[in-house]
Coordinates of C-alpha atoms and ligand atoms in Angstrom, one line a residue:
M1 CA 38.8 -19.5 -21.7
P2 CA 38.5 -18.9 -17.9
I3 CA 38.3 -15.2 -17.0
A4 CA 38.8 -13.9 -13.5
Y5 CA 35.2 -12.7 -13.2
N6 CA 35.8 -11.7 -9.6
K7 CA 38.2 -9.1 -11.0
R8 CA 35.6 -7.5 -13.2
T9 CA 36.7 -3.9 -13.8
H10 CA 33.3 -2.4 -14.3
L11 CA 29.6 -3.2 -14.0
C12 CA 27.6 -3.4 -17.2
G13 CA 26.0 0.0 -17.0
Q14 CA 29.1 2.0 -16.2
L15 CA 31.3 2.5 -19.2
R16 CA 31.3 5.8 -21.1
A17 CA 33.2 7.4 -23.9
A18 CA 35.8 8.7 -21.5
Q19 CA 37.0 5.1 -21.0
T20 CA 37.6 4.6 -24.7
G21 CA 40.8 2.5 -25.3
E22 CA 40.8 1.0 -21.8
Q23 CA 41.2 -2.8 -21.2
I24 CA 38.2 -4.1 -19.2
I25 CA 36.7 -7.2 -17.8
L26 CA 32.9 -7.4 -17.6
A27 CA 30.6 -10.2 -16.4
G28 CA 26.8 -10.7 -16.6
W29 CA 23.9 -12.3 -18.4
V30 CA 23.3 -12.3 -22.2
N31 CA 20.5 -9.9 -22.7
T32 CA 20.4 -10.3 -26.5
S33 CA 22.7 -11.5 -29.3
R34 CA 22.6 -11.0 -33.0
D35 CA 24.7 -11.8 -36.0
H36 CA 25.4 -8.9 -38.4
G37 CA 27.3 -9.6 -41.6
G38 CA 30.1 -11.5 -40.0
M39 CA 30.2 -9.6 -36.7
T40 CA 28.3 -10.9 -33.7
F41 CA 26.8 -8.4 -31.2
V42 CA 25.9 -9.4 -27.7
D43 CA 24.3 -7.1 -25.0
V44 CA 25.6 -8.2 -21.6
R45 CA 23.4 -7.2 -18.6
D46 CA 23.6 -6.9 -14.9
H47 CA 21.6 -4.8 -12.4
T48 CA 23.3 -1.6 -13.6
G49 CA 22.4 -1.8 -17.2
I50 CA 23.7 -3.3 -20.5
T51 CA 26.9 -2.9 -22.6
Q52 CA 27.2 -3.9 -26.2
L53 CA 29.9 -6.5 -26.9
R54 CA 31.3 -6.7 -30.5
F55 CA 32.8 -10.1 -31.6
N56 CA 34.9 -9.6 -34.7
P57 CA 36.0 -12.9 -36.4
E58 CA 39.0 -11.2 -37.8
V59 CA 40.3 -9.9 -34.4
A60 CA 39.2 -12.8 -32.1
P61 CA 38.1 -15.8 -34.0
E62 CA 37.8 -18.1 -31.0
A63 CA 35.7 -15.6 -29.1
H64 CA 33.5 -15.0 -32.1
K65 CA 32.9 -18.7 -32.6
A66 CA 31.9 -19.0 -29.0
A67 CA 29.7 -16.0 -29.1
R68 CA 27.6 -17.5 -31.9
T69 CA 26.6 -20.3 -29.6
L70 CA 25.2 -17.9 -26.9
H71 CA 21.6 -17.9 -25.8
N72 CA 19.7 -15.3 -23.7
E73 CA 20.6 -15.5 -20.0
D74 CA 23.8 -17.5 -20.4
V75 CA 26.3 -16.2 -17.8
I76 CA 29.5 -14.9 -19.4
A77 CA 32.6 -12.9 -18.7
V78 CA 34.6 -11.1 -21.3
T79 CA 37.9 -9.2 -21.6
G80 CA 38.3 -6.6 -24.3
K81 CA 38.9 -2.9 -25.1
V82 CA 36.4 -0.1 -24.9
A83 CA 35.8 1.3 -28.4
H84 CA 33.8 4.4 -29.4
R85 CA 30.8 3.5 -31.6
G86 CA 31.4 6.5 -33.9
E87 CA 28.3 7.0 -36.1
W88 CA 26.6 4.1 -34.5
V89 CA 26.1 5.7 -31.1
N90 CA 22.8 4.6 -29.4
P91 CA 21.5 7.7 -27.5
K92 CA 18.8 5.6 -25.8
I93 CA 21.1 3.8 -23.3
P94 CA 23.7 5.3 -21.0
T95 CA 26.5 3.1 -22.3
G96 CA 25.4 3.8 -25.9
E97 CA 28.5 5.7 -27.0
I98 CA 30.7 2.8 -26.6
E99 CA 31.0 -0.9 -27.2
I100 CA 33.5 -3.6 -26.2
E101 CA 35.8 -5.1 -28.8
V102 CA 36.0 -8.5 -27.2
A103 CA 39.3 -10.3 -27.0
E104 CA 38.2 -13.4 -24.9
I105 CA 35.0 -14.8 -23.6
D106 CA 34.3 -17.3 -20.8
I107 CA 30.9 -18.9 -21.0
I108 CA 30.5 -19.5 -17.3
N109 CA 27.1 -21.1 -17.2
R110 CA 24.6 -22.0 -19.9
C111 CA 20.9 -21.1 -19.4
E112 CA 18.2 -23.7 -20.4
P113 CA 15.2 -22.6 -22.5
L114 CA 13.5 -19.9 -20.6
P115 CA 9.9 -19.9 -19.3
F116 CA 9.7 -16.3 -20.5
Q117 CA 12.1 -13.8 -21.9
V118 CA 13.7 -11.6 -19.3
N119 CA 14.4 -8.9 -21.8
D120 CA 10.8 -8.8 -23.0
P121 CA 8.3 -10.7 -20.9
G122 CA 5.4 -9.4 -23.0
D123 CA 2.2 -10.5 -21.5
T124 CA 3.7 -13.3 -19.3
S125 CA 1.2 -14.0 -16.6
E126 CA 2.0 -12.7 -13.1
D127 CA 1.8 -16.3 -11.8
M128 CA 4.5 -17.3 -14.2
R129 CA 6.7 -14.3 -13.2
L130 CA 6.3 -15.1 -9.6
R131 CA 6.9 -18.8 -10.1
Y132 CA 10.3 -17.8 -11.6
R133 CA 10.7 -14.7 -9.5
F134 CA 14.5 -15.0 -9.7
L135 CA 14.2 -14.4 -13.5
D136 CA 11.8 -11.6 -12.9
F137 CA 14.2 -9.9 -10.5
R138 CA 16.7 -9.6 -13.4
R139 CA 14.4 -7.1 -15.1
P140 CA 15.5 -3.5 -14.7
E141 CA 12.0 -2.4 -13.6
I142 CA 12.0 -4.9 -10.8
Q143 CA 15.5 -4.0 -9.8
R144 CA 14.4 -0.4 -9.7
I145 CA 11.6 -1.2 -7.3
F146 CA 13.7 -3.2 -4.8
R147 CA 16.5 -0.8 -4.8
M148 CA 14.0 2.0 -4.1
R149 CA 12.6 -0.1 -1.4
H150 CA 16.0 -0.5 0.1
A151 CA 16.6 3.3 -0.1
I152 CA 13.3 3.9 1.7
A153 CA 13.9 1.4 4.5
K154 CA 17.4 2.8 5.0
A155 CA 16.0 6.4 5.2
V156 CA 13.6 5.2 7.8
R157 CA 16.4 3.5 9.9
D158 CA 18.7 6.5 9.6
Y159 CA 15.9 8.8 10.6
M160 CA 15.0 6.7 13.6
D161 CA 18.6 6.4 14.7
D162 CA 19.2 10.2 14.3
N163 CA 16.2 10.7 16.5
N164 CA 17.1 8.4 19.3
F165 CA 14.7 5.6 18.5
V166 CA 15.9 2.2 19.7
E167 CA 15.2 -0.9 17.6
V168 CA 13.8 -3.7 19.8
E169 CA 12.9 -7.0 18.1
T170 CA 9.6 -8.4 19.2
P171 CA 8.5 -12.1 18.9
F172 CA 6.8 -13.8 16.0
L173 CA 5.7 -16.8 18.1
T174 CA 3.3 -15.0 20.4
K175 CA -0.3 -14.5 21.4
S176 CA -3.2 -12.7 19.7
T177 CA -2.6 -9.0 19.3
P178 CA -5.5 -6.6 19.2
E179 CA -5.9 -5.6 15.6
G180 CA -8.9 -7.7 15.2
A181 CA -8.1 -9.7 12.0
R182 CA -7.9 -13.5 12.0
D183 CA -4.7 -14.9 13.5
Y184 CA -2.2 -17.2 11.8
L185 CA -1.7 -20.0 14.3
V186 CA 1.4 -22.2 15.0
P187 CA 0.8 -25.4 17.0
S188 CA 3.2 -26.0 19.8
R189 CA 4.9 -29.5 19.9
V190 CA 6.0 -29.3 23.5
R191 CA 2.7 -28.2 24.9
P192 CA 0.3 -30.3 22.8
G193 CA -3.0 -28.7 22.1
T194 CA -1.7 -25.1 22.5
F195 CA -1.0 -22.6 19.7
Y196 CA 1.1 -19.5 19.2
A197 CA -0.4 -16.7 17.1
L198 CA 1.8 -14.8 14.7
P199 CA 1.6 -11.1 15.5
Q200 CA -0.8 -8.9 13.6
S201 CA 1.5 -6.1 14.9
P202 CA 3.9 -5.7 17.8
Q203 CA 1.3 -3.5 19.4
I204 CA 1.5 -4.8 23.0
F205 CA 5.2 -5.4 23.0
K206 CA 6.0 -1.9 21.9
Q207 CA 3.8 -0.5 24.6
L208 CA 5.7 -2.7 27.1
C209 CA 8.9 -1.2 25.8
M210 CA 7.6 2.2 26.7
I211 CA 6.5 1.0 30.1
G212 CA 10.0 -0.4 30.4
G213 CA 11.6 3.0 29.9
F214 CA 12.9 2.7 26.3
D215 CA 11.4 6.1 25.6
R216 CA 11.4 5.7 21.8
Y217 CA 11.1 2.4 19.9
A218 CA 11.1 1.7 16.2
Q219 CA 11.2 -1.5 14.2
I220 CA 10.7 -2.4 10.6
V221 CA 8.8 -5.6 11.2
R222 CA 6.8 -8.3 9.6
C223 CA 3.1 -8.6 10.6
F224 CA 0.7 -11.4 9.8
R225 CA -3.1 -11.1 9.2
D226 CA -5.2 -13.9 7.9
E227 CA -7.7 -11.8 6.0
D228 CA -9.5 -12.6 2.8
L229 CA -7.1 -11.2 0.3
R230 CA -8.3 -8.2 -1.6
A231 CA -6.2 -6.9 -4.4
D232 CA -4.1 -4.8 -2.1
R233 CA -3.6 -7.1 0.9
Q234 CA -0.9 -9.6 1.7
P235 CA -1.0 -12.1 4.5
E236 CA 2.4 -11.1 5.7
F237 CA 3.5 -7.5 5.2
T238 CA 6.0 -5.1 6.6
Q239 CA 5.3 -2.2 9.0
V240 CA 7.4 0.6 10.1
D241 CA 6.3 0.5 13.7
L242 CA 7.1 3.1 16.4
E243 CA 6.2 4.1 19.8
M244 CA 7.1 7.1 22.0
A245 CA 6.8 7.9 25.7
F246 CA 5.8 11.2 27.3
V247 CA 4.2 12.4 24.1
E248 CA 0.9 13.8 22.7
S249 CA -0.5 13.2 19.3
G250 CA 1.4 16.1 17.7
D251 CA 4.8 14.7 18.8
V252 CA 4.1 11.4 17.1
M253 CA 2.8 13.1 14.0
A254 CA 5.9 15.4 13.9
A255 CA 8.1 12.3 14.1
V256 CA 6.3 10.6 11.2
E257 CA 6.4 13.8 9.1
G258 CA 10.2 13.9 9.6
C259 CA 10.5 10.3 8.6
V260 CA 8.2 10.6 5.6
G261 CA 10.1 13.6 4.4
K262 CA 13.3 11.5 4.4
M263 CA 11.6 8.7 2.6
F264 CA 10.5 11.0 -0.2
K265 CA 13.9 12.5 -0.4
A266 CA 15.6 9.1 -0.6
A267 CA 13.1 7.5 -3.1
L268 CA 12.2 10.4 -5.4
D269 CA 14.5 13.3 -4.4
I270 CA 11.3 15.3 -3.5
D271 CA 11.1 17.8 -0.7
I272 CA 7.8 17.3 1.1
D273 CA 6.3 20.3 2.9
T274 CA 5.6 19.9 6.6
P275 CA 3.6 20.0 8.8
F276 CA 0.9 18.1 6.8
P277 CA -2.6 19.5 6.8
C278 CA -5.0 18.1 9.4
I279 CA -8.7 17.4 9.1
T280 CA -11.1 15.9 11.6
Y281 CA -12.9 12.6 10.8
E282 CA -16.2 14.5 10.9
E283 CA -15.0 17.0 8.3
A284 CA -13.6 14.3 6.1
M285 CA -16.9 12.5 6.1
D286 CA -18.8 15.6 5.4
R287 CA -16.7 17.0 2.7
F288 CA -15.5 13.8 1.0
G289 CA -17.7 11.0 2.2
C290 CA -14.8 9.0 3.4
D291 CA -12.1 9.0 6.1
A292 CA -9.2 8.8 3.8
P293 CA -9.9 11.6 1.3
D294 CA -8.0 12.2 -1.9
T295 CA -7.4 16.0 -1.9
R296 CA -5.7 16.2 -5.3
F297 CA -9.0 17.3 -6.8
G298 CA -12.2 19.1 -5.8
L299 CA -15.7 17.6 -6.4
E300 CA -16.4 18.0 -2.7
L301 CA -19.8 17.0 -1.3
T302 CA -22.4 19.7 -0.4
D303 CA -25.2 19.1 2.0
V304 CA -28.5 20.1 0.4
T305 CA -30.9 18.5 2.8
D306 CA -32.6 21.8 3.7
I307 CA -33.3 22.6 0.1
M308 CA -34.5 19.1 -0.7
K309 CA -37.0 19.2 2.1
E310 CA -39.0 21.5 -0.1
T311 CA -39.3 19.3 -3.1
D312 CA -41.9 16.8 -3.9
F313 CA -39.4 14.1 -4.7
K314 CA -40.5 11.1 -2.7
V315 CA -37.2 9.4 -2.5
F316 CA -35.5 12.5 -1.0
R317 CA -38.4 13.3 1.3
E318 CA -38.5 9.8 2.7
A319 CA -34.8 9.7 3.3
I320 CA -34.9 13.0 5.2
E321 CA -38.0 12.0 7.2
N322 CA -36.1 8.8 8.2
G323 CA -33.4 11.0 9.7
G324 CA -31.2 10.8 6.6
L325 CA -29.9 13.6 4.4
V326 CA -29.2 14.5 0.8
R327 CA -25.8 15.5 -0.4
C328 CA -24.5 16.2 -3.9
I329 CA -21.4 16.7 -6.1
V330 CA -21.3 19.2 -8.9
A331 CA -19.1 18.3 -11.9
S332 CA -18.2 20.4 -14.9
G333 CA -17.1 18.9 -18.1
G334 CA -20.5 18.0 -19.5
E335 CA -19.1 16.7 -22.8
K336 CA -17.4 13.8 -21.0
L337 CA -20.5 13.1 -18.9
T338 CA -22.6 11.6 -21.7
R339 CA -25.8 9.7 -21.0
K340 CA -23.8 6.5 -21.5
V341 CA -21.3 7.5 -18.9
T342 CA -23.8 8.6 -16.3
D343 CA -25.9 5.5 -16.9
G344 CA -22.8 3.4 -16.4
L345 CA -22.1 5.2 -13.1
T346 CA -25.6 4.6 -12.0
E347 CA -25.2 0.9 -12.7
E348 CA -21.9 0.9 -10.7
I349 CA -23.7 2.4 -7.8
R350 CA -26.3 -0.3 -7.9
G351 CA -23.4 -2.8 -8.1
I352 CA -22.1 -1.7 -4.8
G353 CA -25.5 -1.8 -3.1
G354 CA -27.1 1.5 -3.9
T355 CA -30.5 2.0 -5.5
G356 CA -29.4 4.6 -8.1
L357 CA -27.8 7.9 -8.8
P358 CA -30.3 10.8 -9.2
L359 CA -28.7 13.6 -11.3
V360 CA -29.6 16.7 -13.1
K361 CA -27.9 18.6 -15.9
V362 CA -27.8 22.3 -15.7
S363 CA -28.5 24.4 -18.8
E364 CA -29.3 28.0 -19.6
D365 CA -32.5 29.2 -21.0
N366 CA -33.1 32.9 -21.8
G367 CA -30.6 33.9 -19.2
S368 CA -31.9 31.7 -16.4
L369 CA -30.7 28.2 -15.3
K370 CA -32.8 25.1 -15.7
F371 CA -32.5 21.4 -15.1
S372 CA -32.9 18.6 -17.6
T373 CA -32.9 14.7 -17.4
G374 CA -34.4 12.2 -15.1
V375 CA -35.3 13.8 -11.8
A376 CA -35.3 17.3 -13.2
K377 CA -39.1 17.7 -12.9
F378 CA -39.0 17.3 -9.2
L379 CA -36.2 19.8 -8.7
H380 CA -37.4 22.6 -10.9
P381 CA -39.0 24.5 -8.1
V382 CA -35.6 24.7 -6.2
C383 CA -33.4 25.2 -9.3
D384 CA -32.2 28.6 -8.5
R385 CA -31.6 27.9 -4.8
L386 CA -29.8 24.6 -5.5
C387 CA -27.6 26.1 -8.2
S388 CA -26.6 29.0 -6.1
A389 CA -26.0 26.9 -3.0
V390 CA -23.7 24.5 -4.8
G391 CA -22.3 27.0 -7.3
A392 CA -23.6 25.2 -10.4
K393 CA -23.6 26.8 -13.8
A394 CA -24.7 25.9 -17.3
G395 CA -23.0 22.7 -18.5
D396 CA -22.6 21.2 -15.0
T397 CA -24.0 18.0 -13.8
I398 CA -25.3 17.7 -10.2
F399 CA -25.1 14.1 -8.7
L400 CA -27.4 13.8 -5.7
M401 CA -27.6 11.1 -3.1
P402 CA -30.2 10.6 -0.4
G403 CA -29.8 8.2 2.6
S404 CA -28.1 7.8 5.9
R405 CA -24.9 9.7 6.4
D406 CA -22.9 6.5 5.9
E407 CA -24.7 5.5 2.8
V408 CA -24.5 8.9 1.2
G409 CA -20.8 9.1 2.1
K410 CA -20.1 5.7 0.7
Y411 CA -21.8 6.3 -2.7
L412 CA -20.7 9.9 -3.2
H413 CA -17.2 8.9 -2.3
Y414 CA -17.4 6.3 -5.0
V415 CA -18.9 8.8 -7.5
R416 CA -16.3 11.4 -6.6
T417 CA -13.4 9.1 -7.2
R418 CA -14.8 7.8 -10.5
L419 CA -15.6 11.3 -11.7
A420 CA -12.1 12.4 -11.0
R421 CA -10.8 9.7 -13.4
I422 CA -13.5 10.2 -16.0
L423 CA -12.8 13.9 -16.1
D424 CA -9.1 13.4 -15.8
L425 CA -8.8 15.6 -12.7
I426 CA -6.0 13.8 -11.0
P427 CA -2.6 15.5 -11.5
D428 CA 0.4 13.3 -12.1
D429 CA 3.2 13.4 -9.6
Q430 CA 1.3 15.2 -6.8
W431 CA 1.7 13.9 -3.3
N432 CA -1.1 15.1 -1.0
L433 CA -0.5 14.1 2.6
L434 CA -3.1 14.7 5.2
W435 CA -3.7 13.8 8.8
V436 CA -7.2 12.6 9.8
L437 CA -7.9 13.2 13.5
D438 CA -10.6 12.7 16.1
F439 CA -11.9 9.4 14.9
P440 CA -14.8 8.0 16.9
L441 CA -13.4 5.7 19.7
V442 CA -16.0 3.0 18.9
V443 CA -18.4 2.2 16.1
W444 CA -21.7 0.3 16.5
D445 CA -22.0 -3.0 14.7
E446 CA -25.6 -3.4 13.8
E447 CA -25.3 -7.2 13.1
E448 CA -23.4 -8.1 16.2
K449 CA -25.2 -5.4 18.2
R450 CA -22.1 -4.2 20.0
W451 CA -19.4 -1.6 19.9
F452 CA -16.1 -2.2 18.2
S453 CA -12.9 -0.2 18.5
T454 CA -12.3 2.0 15.5
H455 CA -8.5 1.5 15.9
H456 CA -7.8 -1.0 18.7
P457 CA -8.9 -1.2 22.4
F458 CA -5.7 0.4 23.7
T459 CA -6.4 3.7 21.9
A460 CA -7.1 6.6 24.4
P461 CA -10.3 8.6 24.3
R462 CA -10.0 12.3 24.3
D463 CA -9.9 13.4 27.9
E464 CA -12.9 15.7 27.6
D465 CA -15.0 13.0 26.0
I466 CA -14.4 10.3 28.8
P467 CA -17.7 11.2 30.5
L468 CA -19.6 10.4 27.2
M469 CA -18.4 6.8 27.4
D470 CA -21.3 6.2 29.8
T471 CA -23.9 8.3 28.1
D472 CA -23.2 8.4 24.4
P473 CA -20.3 6.2 23.4
G474 CA -20.7 6.8 19.7
K475 CA -19.8 10.5 20.3
V476 CA -16.5 9.8 22.1
R477 CA -13.6 10.9 20.0
S478 CA -10.3 9.1 20.3
K479 CA -6.7 10.3 20.3
A480 CA -6.1 8.4 17.0
Y481 CA -4.5 9.8 13.9
D482 CA -4.4 8.4 10.4
L483 CA -2.0 9.6 7.7
V484 CA -3.5 9.6 4.2
L485 CA -1.6 9.9 0.9
N486 CA -3.6 10.7 -2.3
G487 CA -6.7 9.0 -0.8
T488 CA -5.0 5.9 0.6
E489 CA -4.6 5.3 4.4
M490 CA -0.9 5.0 4.8
A491 CA -0.4 5.0 8.6
G492 CA -2.5 4.7 11.7
G493 CA -1.8 5.1 15.3
S494 CA -2.9 6.7 18.6
I495 CA -2.1 7.9 22.0
R496 CA -2.6 4.9 24.2
I497 CA -4.5 4.4 27.5
H498 CA -1.9 4.4 30.3
N499 CA -4.4 4.2 33.1
K500 CA -5.8 0.8 34.0
D501 CA -9.2 2.2 35.0
V502 CA -9.7 3.8 31.7
Q503 CA -8.5 0.7 30.0
N504 CA -11.0 -1.4 31.9
K505 CA -13.8 1.1 31.0
V506 CA -13.0 0.7 27.4
F507 CA -12.9 -3.1 27.6
S508 CA -16.3 -3.1 29.3
L509 CA -17.7 -0.7 26.6
L510 CA -16.5 -3.2 24.0
G511 CA -18.2 -6.0 25.8
I512 CA -14.8 -7.6 26.7
S513 CA -15.3 -9.1 30.2
E514 CA -12.7 -8.8 32.9
E515 CA -11.8 -12.5 32.5
E516 CA -11.5 -12.3 28.8
A517 CA -9.4 -9.1 29.0
H518 CA -7.2 -10.9 31.5
A519 CA -6.9 -14.0 29.4
K520 CA -6.0 -12.0 26.4
F521 CA -4.0 -9.1 27.6
E522 CA -3.0 -9.9 31.1
F523 CA 0.6 -8.9 30.6
L524 CA -0.4 -5.4 29.3
L525 CA -2.9 -4.9 32.1
D526 CA -0.3 -5.9 34.6
A527 CA 2.2 -3.5 33.2
L528 CA -0.3 -0.7 33.3
R529 CA -0.3 -1.2 37.1
F530 CA 3.4 -0.6 37.5
G531 CA 4.0 3.0 36.5
A532 CA 3.1 3.2 32.8
P533 CA 4.2 6.5 31.3
P534 CA 1.9 8.3 28.8
H535 CA 2.7 7.0 25.4
G536 CA 1.6 6.7 21.9
G537 CA 2.8 5.5 18.5
I538 CA 1.9 4.6 15.0
A539 CA 2.6 2.1 12.3
F540 CA 2.9 2.5 8.6
G541 CA 2.8 -0.2 5.9
L542 CA 6.1 -0.1 4.2
D543 CA 5.0 -2.1 1.3
R544 CA 2.2 0.3 0.4
W545 CA 4.6 3.3 0.6
V546 CA 7.0 1.6 -1.8
M547 CA 4.1 0.7 -4.1
L548 CA 2.9 4.3 -4.4
M549 CA 6.4 5.8 -4.5
S550 CA 7.5 3.4 -7.2
K551 CA 4.2 3.7 -9.0
S552 CA 3.8 0.0 -9.0
A553 CA 0.5 -1.5 -9.8
S554 CA 0.2 -3.9 -6.9
L555 CA 1.6 -4.8 -3.5
R556 CA 2.9 -8.0 -5.0
D557 CA 5.2 -6.0 -7.3
V558 CA 7.1 -4.6 -4.3
I559 CA 7.2 -7.7 -2.1
A560 CA 10.1 -9.9 -3.0
F561 CA 8.3 -13.2 -2.7
P562 CA 4.6 -12.4 -2.4
K563 CA 1.5 -14.5 -2.1
T564 CA -1.1 -14.6 -4.7
Q565 CA -4.7 -13.6 -4.2
R566 CA -5.4 -17.1 -2.9
A567 CA -2.6 -16.7 -0.3
V568 CA -0.4 -19.2 -2.1
C569 CA 3.3 -18.6 -2.7
P570 CA 3.8 -19.4 -6.4
L571 CA 7.5 -20.1 -6.0
T572 CA 7.4 -22.7 -3.2
N573 CA 3.7 -23.6 -3.6
A574 CA 3.2 -23.1 0.1
P575 CA 1.0 -23.8 2.0
T576 CA 1.5 -27.5 1.3
E577 CA 0.3 -30.7 3.1
V578 CA 2.6 -32.1 5.8
S579 CA 3.4 -35.7 6.5
Q580 CA 1.5 -37.8 9.0
P581 CA 4.5 -38.1 11.4
Q582 CA 4.6 -34.3 11.5
L583 CA 1.0 -34.1 12.4
D584 CA 1.5 -36.8 15.0
D585 CA 4.3 -34.9 16.6
L586 CA 1.9 -32.0 17.1
F587 CA -1.0 -34.3 18.2
L588 CA -3.1 -32.9 15.3
K589 CA -5.8 -34.6 13.4
L590 CA -7.3 -33.1 10.3
N591 CA -11.0 -32.6 9.9
L592 CA -11.3 -31.5 6.3
P593 CA -14.5 -30.7 4.5
P594 CA -15.4 -33.2 1.8
A595 CA -13.6 -32.4 -1.5
K596 CA -15.7 -30.3 -3.8
Ligands
LIG1 N1 -0.7 -1.5 15.8 C1 -1.4 -0.6 15.0 C2 -1.7 -1.3 13.7 O1 -0.9 -2.1 13.2 C3 -0.8 0.7 14.8 C4 -0.6 1.5 16.1 O2 -1.6 1.8 16.7 O3 0.5 1.8 16.3 O4 -2.6 -0.9 12.9

């Protein structure tokens, strides 16, 4: 029986007891159906929820007969009357007080046998869910994520509009941008042998917008980076990208804080305190061993190099004599840090390139503290000094790490994060936002024996550090800022160089010759000569914000049609081979490695 589904009176999650007695039309998918002593019950579902339909053979024999043929995910429309469920109320669902006494049903479209059950996918593989993403989308959890994503993006756009940012669209078919990852290339047909690069970010274009007088630019934009995919990377991802003229760091940071506040309000109805705390890169490295610290828990690093100088422990002494240091973390909760656990941690440190994880357990003996386990014998002479310097007490474990500053930071950061999980120190539902400032402008790459930008080559050095560019480049601090949320870098940006001489100086420090700079970035260098205002900006990865706010396990969960770890789209199977005529059009010849 055809039913005017376009005249549906309600969505499937809307009806309540107050509508009892009303005549309604609903449409949706069959979530479940079951026969009960003559009656047939069907839950009909759409993106708002489910409603129970009751088919009574006495009242509507035709409809009842049809209902018995239904399968999950058939598309139906029904007419009927809202009835109170009386003693059969189901408090677990919002529509649980009512059901529909169905008068007529229209089976609009049948569903073939499903690759997995939408209402209970169980342990269906992610590949399978992504292959049939349209079925996956029907699940309430996935709907929740994408509606939250929409709310967050809308909050961003509203905020930008309220604050006079102009949305300017920047091209996808363009030239290399300066983020430093590998480009995705697109061959040109009309200029054979030449290639566009897909943008790794709109960096140069947004700077040109500032030089062009837009004053404030914002765009929610797709970016492309051909990186080896780690668990939390996607080849194409979405950035909230912005740029402002006549600003200093604090102005950009304040704009981001305002925007992030709106995002939290929209997604989670949470009021976030502003301004966010700031920490310098140096301090972050000293206290946490990493430049994106998680401040939801303690376990901070303490430098004990001076104390360790006085021990006979060769490993420590050698590290110190080689210009390194010794830092440590003190953890309470000895009962959880069993031998098995600490041995496991030591193995993990070896797994990431370390040589081990010296540790001592603190206990009390006749009123004084003493050390036990592995390296204890070397550290006895400094027991009191060490314990009082790091505030250790009986029952604590002290994890020590010798080495260069970077090594010590890397391993103790790892230990710190693992300990927080082992000791269950990470509070639920806490959002610690933090700015990290004063990054080094450049870092030395030992393998390539040259300086690399920490951010990108358009990032401005701090004015007072410019002279150091000639004498001690590693000491030059930049006007860059990163925003960190619960230990994850969520946004990064900087005040840019608006002076062509400084820009050339940075290029030469990075070993980028004048010709190369011109070949790559001529249009920006040109623009810097024609009255570039001071400007700066930032970009944040929208996908990652949605992932954390929706508590999703992976970026793939929050991207509608994501790629797998192998950069394949499971839905379309892209990338695929193309036909010979297509290659001929582009004057391309393949030179593939022999099949393995
Ligand atoms: N373009 C930079 C990035 O994508 C962000 C910025 O400096 O604004 O990482």
